[in-house]
PDB file of C-alpha atoms in Angstrom:
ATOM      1  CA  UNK Q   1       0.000   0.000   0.000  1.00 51.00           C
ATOM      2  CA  UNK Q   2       1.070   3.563  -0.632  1.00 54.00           C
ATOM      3  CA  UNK Q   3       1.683   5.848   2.027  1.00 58.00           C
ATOM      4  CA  UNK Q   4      -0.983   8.252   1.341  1.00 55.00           C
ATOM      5  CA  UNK Q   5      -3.534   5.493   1.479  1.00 53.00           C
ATOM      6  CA  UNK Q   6      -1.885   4.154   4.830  1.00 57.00           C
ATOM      7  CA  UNK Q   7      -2.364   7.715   6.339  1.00 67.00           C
ATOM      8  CA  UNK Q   8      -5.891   7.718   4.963  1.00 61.00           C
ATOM      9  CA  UNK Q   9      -7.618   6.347   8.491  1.00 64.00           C
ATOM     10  CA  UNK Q  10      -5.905   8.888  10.374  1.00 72.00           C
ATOM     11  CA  UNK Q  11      -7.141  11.912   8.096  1.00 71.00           C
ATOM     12  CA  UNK Q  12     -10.627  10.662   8.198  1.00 69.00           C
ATOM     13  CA  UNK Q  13      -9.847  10.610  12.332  1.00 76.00           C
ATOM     14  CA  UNK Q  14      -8.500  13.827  12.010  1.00 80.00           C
ATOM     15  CA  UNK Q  15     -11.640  15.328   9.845  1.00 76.00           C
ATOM     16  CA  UNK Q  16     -14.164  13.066  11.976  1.00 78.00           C
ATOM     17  CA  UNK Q  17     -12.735  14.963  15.256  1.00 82.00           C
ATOM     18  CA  UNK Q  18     -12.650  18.550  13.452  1.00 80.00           C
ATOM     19  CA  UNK Q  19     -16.152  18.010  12.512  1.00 78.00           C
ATOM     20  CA  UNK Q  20     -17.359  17.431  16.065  1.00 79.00           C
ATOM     21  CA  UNK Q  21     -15.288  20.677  17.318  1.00 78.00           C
ATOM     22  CA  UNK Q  22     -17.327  22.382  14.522  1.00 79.00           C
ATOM     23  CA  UNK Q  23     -20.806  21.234  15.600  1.00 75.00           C
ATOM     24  CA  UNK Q  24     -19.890  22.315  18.957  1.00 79.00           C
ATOM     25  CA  UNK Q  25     -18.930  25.706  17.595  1.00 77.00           C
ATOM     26  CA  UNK Q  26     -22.142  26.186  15.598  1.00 72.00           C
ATOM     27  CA  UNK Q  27     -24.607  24.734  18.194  1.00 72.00           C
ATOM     28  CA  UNK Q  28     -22.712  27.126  20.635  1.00 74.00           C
ATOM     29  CA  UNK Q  29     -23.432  30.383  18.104  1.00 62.00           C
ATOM     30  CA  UNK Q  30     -26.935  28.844  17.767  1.00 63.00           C
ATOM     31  CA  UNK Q  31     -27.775  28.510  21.608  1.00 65.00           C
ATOM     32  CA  UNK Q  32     -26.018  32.115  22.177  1.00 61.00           C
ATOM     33  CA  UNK Q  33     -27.483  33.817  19.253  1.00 57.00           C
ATOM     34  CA  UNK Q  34     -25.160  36.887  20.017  1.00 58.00           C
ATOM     35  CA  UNK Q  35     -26.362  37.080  23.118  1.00 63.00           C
ATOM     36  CA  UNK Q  36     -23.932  40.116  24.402  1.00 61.00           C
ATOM     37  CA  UNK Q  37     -25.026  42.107  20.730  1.00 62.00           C
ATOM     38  CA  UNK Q  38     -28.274  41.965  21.932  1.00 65.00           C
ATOM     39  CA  UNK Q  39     -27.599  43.366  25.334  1.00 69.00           C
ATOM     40  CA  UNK Q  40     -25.291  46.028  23.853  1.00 75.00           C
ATOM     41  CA  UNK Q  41     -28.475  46.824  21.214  1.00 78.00           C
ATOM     42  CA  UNK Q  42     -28.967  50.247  22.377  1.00 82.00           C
ATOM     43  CA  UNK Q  43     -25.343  51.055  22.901  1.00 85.00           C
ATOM     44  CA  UNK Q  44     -24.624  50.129  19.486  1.00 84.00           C
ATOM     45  CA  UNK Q  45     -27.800  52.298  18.127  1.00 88.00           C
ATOM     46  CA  UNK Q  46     -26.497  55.275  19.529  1.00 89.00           C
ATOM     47  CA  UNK Q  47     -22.819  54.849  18.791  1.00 89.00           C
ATOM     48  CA  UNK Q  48     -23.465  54.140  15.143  1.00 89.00           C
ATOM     49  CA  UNK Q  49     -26.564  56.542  14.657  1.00 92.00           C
ATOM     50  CA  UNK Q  50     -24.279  59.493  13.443  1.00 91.00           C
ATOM     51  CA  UNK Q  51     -22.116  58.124  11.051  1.00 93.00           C
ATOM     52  CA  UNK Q  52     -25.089  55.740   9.880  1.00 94.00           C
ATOM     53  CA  UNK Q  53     -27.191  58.545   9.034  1.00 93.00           C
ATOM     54  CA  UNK Q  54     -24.557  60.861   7.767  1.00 93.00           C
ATOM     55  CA  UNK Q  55     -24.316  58.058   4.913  1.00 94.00           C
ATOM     56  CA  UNK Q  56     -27.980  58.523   4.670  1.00 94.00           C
ATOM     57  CA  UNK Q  57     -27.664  62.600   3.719  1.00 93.00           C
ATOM     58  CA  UNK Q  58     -24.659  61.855   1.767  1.00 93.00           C
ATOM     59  CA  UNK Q  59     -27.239  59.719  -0.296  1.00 93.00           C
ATOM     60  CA  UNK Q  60     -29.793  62.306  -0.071  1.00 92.00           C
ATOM     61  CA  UNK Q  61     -27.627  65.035  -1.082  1.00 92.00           C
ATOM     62  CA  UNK Q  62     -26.707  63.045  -4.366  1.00 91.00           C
ATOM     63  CA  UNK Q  63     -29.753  62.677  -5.237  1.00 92.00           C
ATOM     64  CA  UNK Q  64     -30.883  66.264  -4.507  1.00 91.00           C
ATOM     65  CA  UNK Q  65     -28.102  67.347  -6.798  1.00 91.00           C
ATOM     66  CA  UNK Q  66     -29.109  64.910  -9.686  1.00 90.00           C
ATOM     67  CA  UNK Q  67     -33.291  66.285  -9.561  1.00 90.00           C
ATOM     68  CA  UNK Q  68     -31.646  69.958  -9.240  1.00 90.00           C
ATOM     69  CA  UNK Q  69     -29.816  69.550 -12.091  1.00 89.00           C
ATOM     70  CA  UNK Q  70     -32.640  67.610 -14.259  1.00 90.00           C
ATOM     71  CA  UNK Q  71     -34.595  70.809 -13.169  1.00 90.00           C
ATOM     72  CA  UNK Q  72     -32.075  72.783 -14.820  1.00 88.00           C
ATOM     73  CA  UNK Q  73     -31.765  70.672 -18.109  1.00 89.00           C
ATOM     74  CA  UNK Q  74     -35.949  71.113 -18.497  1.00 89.00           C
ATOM     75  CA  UNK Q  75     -36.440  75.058 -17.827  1.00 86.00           C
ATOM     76  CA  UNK Q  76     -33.390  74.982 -20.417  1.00 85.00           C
ATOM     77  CA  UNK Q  77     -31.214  77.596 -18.231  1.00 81.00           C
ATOM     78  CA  UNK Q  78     -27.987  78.705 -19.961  1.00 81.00           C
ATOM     79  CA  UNK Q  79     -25.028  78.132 -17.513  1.00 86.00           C
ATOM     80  CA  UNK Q  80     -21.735  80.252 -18.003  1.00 87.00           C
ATOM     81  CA  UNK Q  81     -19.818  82.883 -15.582  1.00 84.00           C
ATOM     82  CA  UNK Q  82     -19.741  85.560 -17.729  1.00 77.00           C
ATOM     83  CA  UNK Q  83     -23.696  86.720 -17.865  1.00 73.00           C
ATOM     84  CA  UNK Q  84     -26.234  87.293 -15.077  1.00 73.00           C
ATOM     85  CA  UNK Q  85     -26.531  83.544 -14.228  1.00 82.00           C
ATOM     86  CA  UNK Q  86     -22.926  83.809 -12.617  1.00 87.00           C
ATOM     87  CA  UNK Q  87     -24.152  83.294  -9.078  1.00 87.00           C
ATOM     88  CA  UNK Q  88     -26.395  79.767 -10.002  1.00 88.00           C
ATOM     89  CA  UNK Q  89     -23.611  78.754 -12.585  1.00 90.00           C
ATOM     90  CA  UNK Q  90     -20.804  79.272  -9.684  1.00 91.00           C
ATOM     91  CA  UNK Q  91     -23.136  77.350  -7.048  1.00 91.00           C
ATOM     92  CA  UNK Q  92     -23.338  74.343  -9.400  1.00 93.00           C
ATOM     93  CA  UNK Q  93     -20.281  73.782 -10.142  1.00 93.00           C
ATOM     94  CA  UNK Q  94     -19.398  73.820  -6.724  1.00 92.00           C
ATOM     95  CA  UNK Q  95     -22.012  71.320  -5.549  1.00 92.00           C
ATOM     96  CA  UNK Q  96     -20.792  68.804  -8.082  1.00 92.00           C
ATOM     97  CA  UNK Q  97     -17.125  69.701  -6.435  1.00 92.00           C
ATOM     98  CA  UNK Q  98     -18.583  68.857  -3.242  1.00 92.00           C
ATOM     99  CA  UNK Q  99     -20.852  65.845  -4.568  1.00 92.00           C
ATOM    100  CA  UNK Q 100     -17.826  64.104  -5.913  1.00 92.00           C
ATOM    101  CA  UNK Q 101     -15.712  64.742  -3.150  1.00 92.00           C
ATOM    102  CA  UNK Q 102     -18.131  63.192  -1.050  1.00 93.00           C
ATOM    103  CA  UNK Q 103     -18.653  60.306  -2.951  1.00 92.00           C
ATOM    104  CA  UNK Q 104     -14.894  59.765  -2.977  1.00 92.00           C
ATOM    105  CA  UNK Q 105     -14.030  60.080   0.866  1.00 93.00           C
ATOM    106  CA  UNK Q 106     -16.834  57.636   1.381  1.00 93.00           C
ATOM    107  CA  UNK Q 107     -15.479  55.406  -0.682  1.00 92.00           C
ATOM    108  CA  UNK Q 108     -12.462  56.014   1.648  1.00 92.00           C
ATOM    109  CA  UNK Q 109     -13.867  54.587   4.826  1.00 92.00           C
ATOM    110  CA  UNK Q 110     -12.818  51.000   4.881  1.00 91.00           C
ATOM    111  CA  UNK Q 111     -15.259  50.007   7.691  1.00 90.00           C
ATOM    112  CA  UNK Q 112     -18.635  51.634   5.946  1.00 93.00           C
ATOM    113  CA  UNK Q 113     -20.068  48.175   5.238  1.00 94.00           C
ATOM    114  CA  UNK Q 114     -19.609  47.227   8.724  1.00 92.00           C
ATOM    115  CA  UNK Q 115     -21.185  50.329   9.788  1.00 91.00           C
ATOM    116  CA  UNK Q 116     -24.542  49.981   8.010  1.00 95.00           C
ATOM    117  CA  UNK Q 117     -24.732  46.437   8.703  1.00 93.00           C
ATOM    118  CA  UNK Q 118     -24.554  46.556  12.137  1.00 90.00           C
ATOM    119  CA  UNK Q 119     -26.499  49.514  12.763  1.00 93.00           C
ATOM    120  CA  UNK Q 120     -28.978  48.123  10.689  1.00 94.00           C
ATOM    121  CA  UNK Q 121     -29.148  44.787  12.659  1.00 88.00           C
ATOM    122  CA  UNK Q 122     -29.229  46.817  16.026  1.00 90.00           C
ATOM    123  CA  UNK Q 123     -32.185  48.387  14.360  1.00 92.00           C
ATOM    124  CA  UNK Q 124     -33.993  44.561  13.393  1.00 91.00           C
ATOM    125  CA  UNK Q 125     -33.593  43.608  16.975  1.00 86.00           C
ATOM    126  CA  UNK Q 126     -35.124  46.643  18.566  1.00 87.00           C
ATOM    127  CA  UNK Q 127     -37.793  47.871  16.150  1.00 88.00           C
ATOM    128  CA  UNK Q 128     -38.360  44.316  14.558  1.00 88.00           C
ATOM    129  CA  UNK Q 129     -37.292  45.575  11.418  1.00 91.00           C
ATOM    130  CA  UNK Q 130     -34.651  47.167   9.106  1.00 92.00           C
ATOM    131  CA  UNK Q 131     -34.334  50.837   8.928  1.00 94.00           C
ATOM    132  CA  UNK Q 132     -36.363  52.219   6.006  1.00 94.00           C
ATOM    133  CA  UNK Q 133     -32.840  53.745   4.529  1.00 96.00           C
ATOM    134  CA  UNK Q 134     -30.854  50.387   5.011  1.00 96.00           C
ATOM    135  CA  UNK Q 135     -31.557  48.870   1.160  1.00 96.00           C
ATOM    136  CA  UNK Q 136     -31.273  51.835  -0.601  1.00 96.00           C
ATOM    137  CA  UNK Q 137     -28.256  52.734   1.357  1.00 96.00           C
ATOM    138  CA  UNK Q 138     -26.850  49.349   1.318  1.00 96.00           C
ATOM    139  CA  UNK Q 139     -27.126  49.353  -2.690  1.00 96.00           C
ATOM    140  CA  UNK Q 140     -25.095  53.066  -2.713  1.00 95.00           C
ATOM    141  CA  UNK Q 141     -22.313  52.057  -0.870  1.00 95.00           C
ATOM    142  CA  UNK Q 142     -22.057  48.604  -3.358  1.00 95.00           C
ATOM    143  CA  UNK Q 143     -21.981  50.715  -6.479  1.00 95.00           C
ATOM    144  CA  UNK Q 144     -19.759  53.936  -5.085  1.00 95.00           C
ATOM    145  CA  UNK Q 145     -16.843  50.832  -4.667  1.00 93.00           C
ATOM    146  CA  UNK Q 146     -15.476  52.746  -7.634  1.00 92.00           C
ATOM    147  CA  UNK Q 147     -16.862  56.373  -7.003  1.00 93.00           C
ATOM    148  CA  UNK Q 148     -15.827  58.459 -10.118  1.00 93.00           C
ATOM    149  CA  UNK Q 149     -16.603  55.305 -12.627  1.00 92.00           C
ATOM    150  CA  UNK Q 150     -20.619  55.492 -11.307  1.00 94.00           C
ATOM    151  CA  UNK Q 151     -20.352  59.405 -10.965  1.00 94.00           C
ATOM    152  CA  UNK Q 152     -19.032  59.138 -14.862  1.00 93.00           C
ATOM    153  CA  UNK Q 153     -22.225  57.219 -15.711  1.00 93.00           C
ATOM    154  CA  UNK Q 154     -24.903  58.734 -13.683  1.00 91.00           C
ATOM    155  CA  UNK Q 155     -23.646  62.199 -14.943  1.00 90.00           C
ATOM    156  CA  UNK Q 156     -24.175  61.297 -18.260  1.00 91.00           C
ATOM    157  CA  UNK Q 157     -27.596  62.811 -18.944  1.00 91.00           C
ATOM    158  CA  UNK Q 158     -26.171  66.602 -17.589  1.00 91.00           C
ATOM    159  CA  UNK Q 159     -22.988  66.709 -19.652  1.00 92.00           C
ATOM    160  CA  UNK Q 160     -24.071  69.162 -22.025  1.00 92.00           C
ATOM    161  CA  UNK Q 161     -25.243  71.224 -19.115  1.00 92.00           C
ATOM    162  CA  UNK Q 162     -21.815  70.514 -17.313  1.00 94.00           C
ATOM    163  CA  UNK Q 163     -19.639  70.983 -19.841  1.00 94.00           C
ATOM    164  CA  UNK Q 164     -21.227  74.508 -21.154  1.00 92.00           C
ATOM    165  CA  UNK Q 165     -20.227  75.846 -17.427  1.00 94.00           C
ATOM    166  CA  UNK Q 166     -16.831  74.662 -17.639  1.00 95.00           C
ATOM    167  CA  UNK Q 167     -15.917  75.634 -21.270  1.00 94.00           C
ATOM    168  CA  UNK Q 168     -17.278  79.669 -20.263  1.00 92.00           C
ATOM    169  CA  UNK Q 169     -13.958  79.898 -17.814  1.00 92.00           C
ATOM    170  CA  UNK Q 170     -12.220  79.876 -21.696  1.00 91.00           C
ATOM    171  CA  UNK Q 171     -11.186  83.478 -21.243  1.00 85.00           C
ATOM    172  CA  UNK Q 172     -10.868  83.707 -17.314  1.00 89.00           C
ATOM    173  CA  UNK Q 173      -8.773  80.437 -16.187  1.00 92.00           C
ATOM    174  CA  UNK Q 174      -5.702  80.448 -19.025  1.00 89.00           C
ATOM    175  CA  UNK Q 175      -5.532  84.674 -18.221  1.00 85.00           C
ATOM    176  CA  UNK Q 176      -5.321  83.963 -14.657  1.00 84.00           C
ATOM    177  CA  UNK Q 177      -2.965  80.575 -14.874  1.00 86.00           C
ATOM    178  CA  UNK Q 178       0.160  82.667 -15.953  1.00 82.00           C
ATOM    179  CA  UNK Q 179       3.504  81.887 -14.873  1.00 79.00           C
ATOM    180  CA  UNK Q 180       5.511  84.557 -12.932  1.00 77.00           C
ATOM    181  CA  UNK Q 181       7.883  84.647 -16.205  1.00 83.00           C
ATOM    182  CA  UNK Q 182       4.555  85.172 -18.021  1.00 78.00           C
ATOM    183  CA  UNK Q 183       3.492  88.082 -15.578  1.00 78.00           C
ATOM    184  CA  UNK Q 184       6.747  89.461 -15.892  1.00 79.00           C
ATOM    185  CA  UNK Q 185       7.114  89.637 -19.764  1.00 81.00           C
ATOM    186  CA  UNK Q 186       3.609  91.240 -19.679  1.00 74.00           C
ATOM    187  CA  UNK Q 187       4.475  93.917 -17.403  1.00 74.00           C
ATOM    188  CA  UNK Q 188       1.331  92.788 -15.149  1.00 71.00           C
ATOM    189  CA  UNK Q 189       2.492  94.298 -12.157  1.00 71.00           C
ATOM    190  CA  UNK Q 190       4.764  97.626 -13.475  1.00 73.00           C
ATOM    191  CA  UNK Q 191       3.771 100.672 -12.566  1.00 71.00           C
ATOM    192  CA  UNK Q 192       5.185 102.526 -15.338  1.00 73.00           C
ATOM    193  CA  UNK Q 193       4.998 100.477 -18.120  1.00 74.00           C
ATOM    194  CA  UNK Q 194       1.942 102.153 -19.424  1.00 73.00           C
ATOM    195  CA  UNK Q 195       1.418 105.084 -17.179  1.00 72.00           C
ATOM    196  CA  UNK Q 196      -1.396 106.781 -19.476  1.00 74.00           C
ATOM    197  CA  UNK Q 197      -3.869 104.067 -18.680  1.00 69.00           C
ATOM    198  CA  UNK Q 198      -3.556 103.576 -15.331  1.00 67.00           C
ATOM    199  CA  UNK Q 199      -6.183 105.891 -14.897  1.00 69.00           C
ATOM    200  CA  UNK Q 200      -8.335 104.698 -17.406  1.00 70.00           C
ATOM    201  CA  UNK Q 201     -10.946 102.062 -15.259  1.00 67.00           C
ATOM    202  CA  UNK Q 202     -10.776  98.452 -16.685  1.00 65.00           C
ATOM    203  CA  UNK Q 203     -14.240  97.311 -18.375  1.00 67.00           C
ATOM    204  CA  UNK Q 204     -14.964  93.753 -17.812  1.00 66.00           C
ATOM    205  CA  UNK Q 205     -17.857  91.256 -17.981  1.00 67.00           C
ATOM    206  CA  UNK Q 206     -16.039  89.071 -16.425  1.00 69.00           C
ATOM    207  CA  UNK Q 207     -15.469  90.616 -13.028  1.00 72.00           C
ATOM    208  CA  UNK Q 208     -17.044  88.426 -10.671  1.00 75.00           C
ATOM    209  CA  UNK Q 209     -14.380  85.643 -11.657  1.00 79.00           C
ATOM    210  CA  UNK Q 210     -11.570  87.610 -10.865  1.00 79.00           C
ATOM    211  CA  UNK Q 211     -12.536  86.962  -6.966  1.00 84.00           C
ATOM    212  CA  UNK Q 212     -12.260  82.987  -7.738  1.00 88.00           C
ATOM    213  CA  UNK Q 213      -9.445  81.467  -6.655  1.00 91.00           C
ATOM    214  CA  UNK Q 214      -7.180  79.510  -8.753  1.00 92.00           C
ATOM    215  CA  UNK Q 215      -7.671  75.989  -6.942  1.00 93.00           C
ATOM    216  CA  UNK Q 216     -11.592  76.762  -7.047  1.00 94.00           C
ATOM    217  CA  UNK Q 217     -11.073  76.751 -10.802  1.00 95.00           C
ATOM    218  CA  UNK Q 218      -8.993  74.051 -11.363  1.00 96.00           C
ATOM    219  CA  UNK Q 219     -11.287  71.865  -9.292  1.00 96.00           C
ATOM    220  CA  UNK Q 220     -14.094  72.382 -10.975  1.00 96.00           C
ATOM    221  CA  UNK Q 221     -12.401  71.692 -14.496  1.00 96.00           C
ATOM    222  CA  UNK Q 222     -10.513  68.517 -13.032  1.00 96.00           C
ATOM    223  CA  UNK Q 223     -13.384  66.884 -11.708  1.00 96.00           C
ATOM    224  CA  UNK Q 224     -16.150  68.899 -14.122  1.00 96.00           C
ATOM    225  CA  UNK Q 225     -14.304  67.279 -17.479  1.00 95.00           C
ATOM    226  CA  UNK Q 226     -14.356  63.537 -15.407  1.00 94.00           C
ATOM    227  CA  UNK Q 227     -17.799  63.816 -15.200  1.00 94.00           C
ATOM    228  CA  UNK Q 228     -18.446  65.078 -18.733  1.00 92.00           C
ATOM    229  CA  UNK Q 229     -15.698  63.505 -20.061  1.00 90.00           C
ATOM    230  CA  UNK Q 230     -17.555  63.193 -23.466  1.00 90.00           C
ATOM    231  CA  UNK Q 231     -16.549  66.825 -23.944  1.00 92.00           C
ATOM    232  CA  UNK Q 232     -13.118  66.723 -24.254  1.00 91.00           C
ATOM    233  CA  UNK Q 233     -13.298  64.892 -27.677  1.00 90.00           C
ATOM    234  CA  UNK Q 234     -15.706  67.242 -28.879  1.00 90.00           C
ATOM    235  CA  UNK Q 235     -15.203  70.615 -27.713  1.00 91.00           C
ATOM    236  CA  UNK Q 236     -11.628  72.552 -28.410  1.00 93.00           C
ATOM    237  CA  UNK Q 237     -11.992  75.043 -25.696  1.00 94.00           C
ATOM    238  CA  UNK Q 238     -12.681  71.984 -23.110  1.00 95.00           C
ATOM    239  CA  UNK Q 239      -9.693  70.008 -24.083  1.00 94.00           C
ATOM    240  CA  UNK Q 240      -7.522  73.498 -23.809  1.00 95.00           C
ATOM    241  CA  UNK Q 241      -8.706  73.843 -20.188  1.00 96.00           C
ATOM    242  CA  UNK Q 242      -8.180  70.253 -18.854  1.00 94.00           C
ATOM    243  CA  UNK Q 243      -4.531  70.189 -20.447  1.00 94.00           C
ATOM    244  CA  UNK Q 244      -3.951  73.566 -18.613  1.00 94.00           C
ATOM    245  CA  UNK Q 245      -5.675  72.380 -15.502  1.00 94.00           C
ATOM    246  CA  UNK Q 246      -3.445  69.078 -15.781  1.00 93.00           C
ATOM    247  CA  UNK Q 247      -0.174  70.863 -15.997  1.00 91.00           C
ATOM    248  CA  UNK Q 248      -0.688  73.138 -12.900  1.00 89.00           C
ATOM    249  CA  UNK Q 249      -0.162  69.863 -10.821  1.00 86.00           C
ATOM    250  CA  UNK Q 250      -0.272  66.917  -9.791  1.00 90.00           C
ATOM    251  CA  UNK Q 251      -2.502  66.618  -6.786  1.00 92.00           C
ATOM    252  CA  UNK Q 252      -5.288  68.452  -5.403  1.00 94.00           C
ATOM    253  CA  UNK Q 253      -6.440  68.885  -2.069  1.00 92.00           C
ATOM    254  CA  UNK Q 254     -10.482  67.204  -1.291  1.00 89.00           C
ATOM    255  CA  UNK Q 255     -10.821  67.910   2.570  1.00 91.00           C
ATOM    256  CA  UNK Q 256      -8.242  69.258   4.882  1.00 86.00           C
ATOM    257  CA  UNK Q 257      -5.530  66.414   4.865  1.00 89.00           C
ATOM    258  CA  UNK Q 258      -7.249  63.988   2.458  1.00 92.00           C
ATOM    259  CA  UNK Q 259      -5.758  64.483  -1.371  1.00 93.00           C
ATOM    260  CA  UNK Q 260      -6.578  63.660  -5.379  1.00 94.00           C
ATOM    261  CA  UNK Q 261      -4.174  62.279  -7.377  1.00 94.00           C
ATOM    262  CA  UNK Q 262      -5.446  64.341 -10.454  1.00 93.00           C
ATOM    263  CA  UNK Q 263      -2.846  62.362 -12.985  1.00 92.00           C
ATOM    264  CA  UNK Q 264      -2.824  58.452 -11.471  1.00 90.00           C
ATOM    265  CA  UNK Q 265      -6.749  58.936 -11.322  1.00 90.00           C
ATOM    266  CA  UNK Q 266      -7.438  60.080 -15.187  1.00 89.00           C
ATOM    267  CA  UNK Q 267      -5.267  57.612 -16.367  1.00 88.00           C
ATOM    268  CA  UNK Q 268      -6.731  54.825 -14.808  1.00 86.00           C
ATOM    269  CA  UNK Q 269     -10.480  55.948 -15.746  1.00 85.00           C
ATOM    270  CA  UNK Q 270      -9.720  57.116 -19.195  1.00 78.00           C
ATOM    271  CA  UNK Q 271      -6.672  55.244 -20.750  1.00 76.00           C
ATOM    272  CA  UNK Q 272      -8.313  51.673 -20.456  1.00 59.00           C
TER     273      UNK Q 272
END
């Protein structure tokens, strides 16, 4: 006989005694039926109740944004910053700044799953059943794995509206994204390189965007053109911005210490 049929008695020992250890385990879990969760059922409701439901108005906020700007699409209003609709085109870029940043520090927090899951069962065994938010929470968090990828699809129907915002910073961001060489060359900043117009007063219809800051700007075009990415193969002016945007740097700050890899990120969405 071959030694691997000798030993085969003392596996089937060895299997026969690790199945009895695992009915004892599994009769144990059954006879328990997480006992000490259920005395800690209240404990774990109020621990988890904040960052539970600040995943629900995370979801609540996205879709707020999405019916906001469907409401947009249908009374057919004409985003740019350079006519009277400054203030709503400036407030809607922004919230799609702040939507996908969001979305993407969610994504972030390795224990979400865990979160909703156990509040949720807290929830069962106190109320007798799940929280109303749990399943369309549940599915959010499942299809935000990959954040931009889903934001890239569900934005699909406002590109045109996107992309129309973005493309009116054509005359503000490349003016204001000079080099110091460039600003030198120009004379920006002499005082007597043209003294005769220094008291003429500069006409402008762009003067609200001179109060935007440069990282505002490039924000909105990084993650604006990710979104509407469709635009960049259609529209000159778009694909001018996002190179500019692109070269200004590598990595842009989301929330205080958390960062964007702008280049690793567009590469991996929009090489493949």
């Amino acid at each position: 006989m071959q030694s691997s049929q000798q030993k085969l008695a003392e596996k089937l020992t060895i299997l026969d005694d690790r199945g009895v250890g695992m009915l004892t385990r599994i009769y144990n879990i059954k006879k328990q039926q997480l006992t000490q969760l259920q005395k800690d059922k209240s404990e774990i409701l109020k621990s988890l109740a904040l960052y539970y439901f600040t995943f629900v108005d995370v979801m609540e906020f996205k879709n707020t944004l999405a019916s906001c700007s469907t409401t947009l699409i249908r009374a057919k209003f004409s985003l740019t910053l350079r006519t009277v609709n400054f203030d709503l085109t400036k407030n809607f870029l922004d919230l799609v700044v702040c939507y996908a940043t969001l979305l993407m520090l969610l994504s972030r927090i390795e224990e979400r799953k865990a979160i909703i899951g156990l509040y949720n069962y807290a929830h069962e065994m106190t109320h007798g059943s799940s929280d109303r938010e749990y399943p369309r929470l549940g599915q959010m968090i499942v299809d935000y794995e990959n954040p931009l990828k889903k934001m890239m699809e569900e934005f699909a129907p406002h590109n045109k509206l996107l992309s129309n915002a973005l493309v009116s910073l054509q005359t503000v961001y490349p003016r204001r994204n000079l080099s110091a060489d460039q600003w030198r060359n120009a004379q920006l900043l002499s005082l007597i390189s043209a003294p005769n117009a220094k008291l003429n007063p500069v006409q402008s219809d762009t003067m609200p965007c001179e109060y935007l800051s440069l990282d505002t700007m490039e924000k909105w075009i990084v993650f604006g053109f990710l979104l509407s990415h469709t635009a960049l193969n259609s529209e000159p002016a778009a694909l001018s911005l996002w190179k500019l945007a692109l070269q200004s740097g590598s990595c842009l700050c989301l929330f205080r210490d958390e960062v964007f890899h702008t280049h690793k990120a567009c590469e991996d969405l929009l090489v493949g």
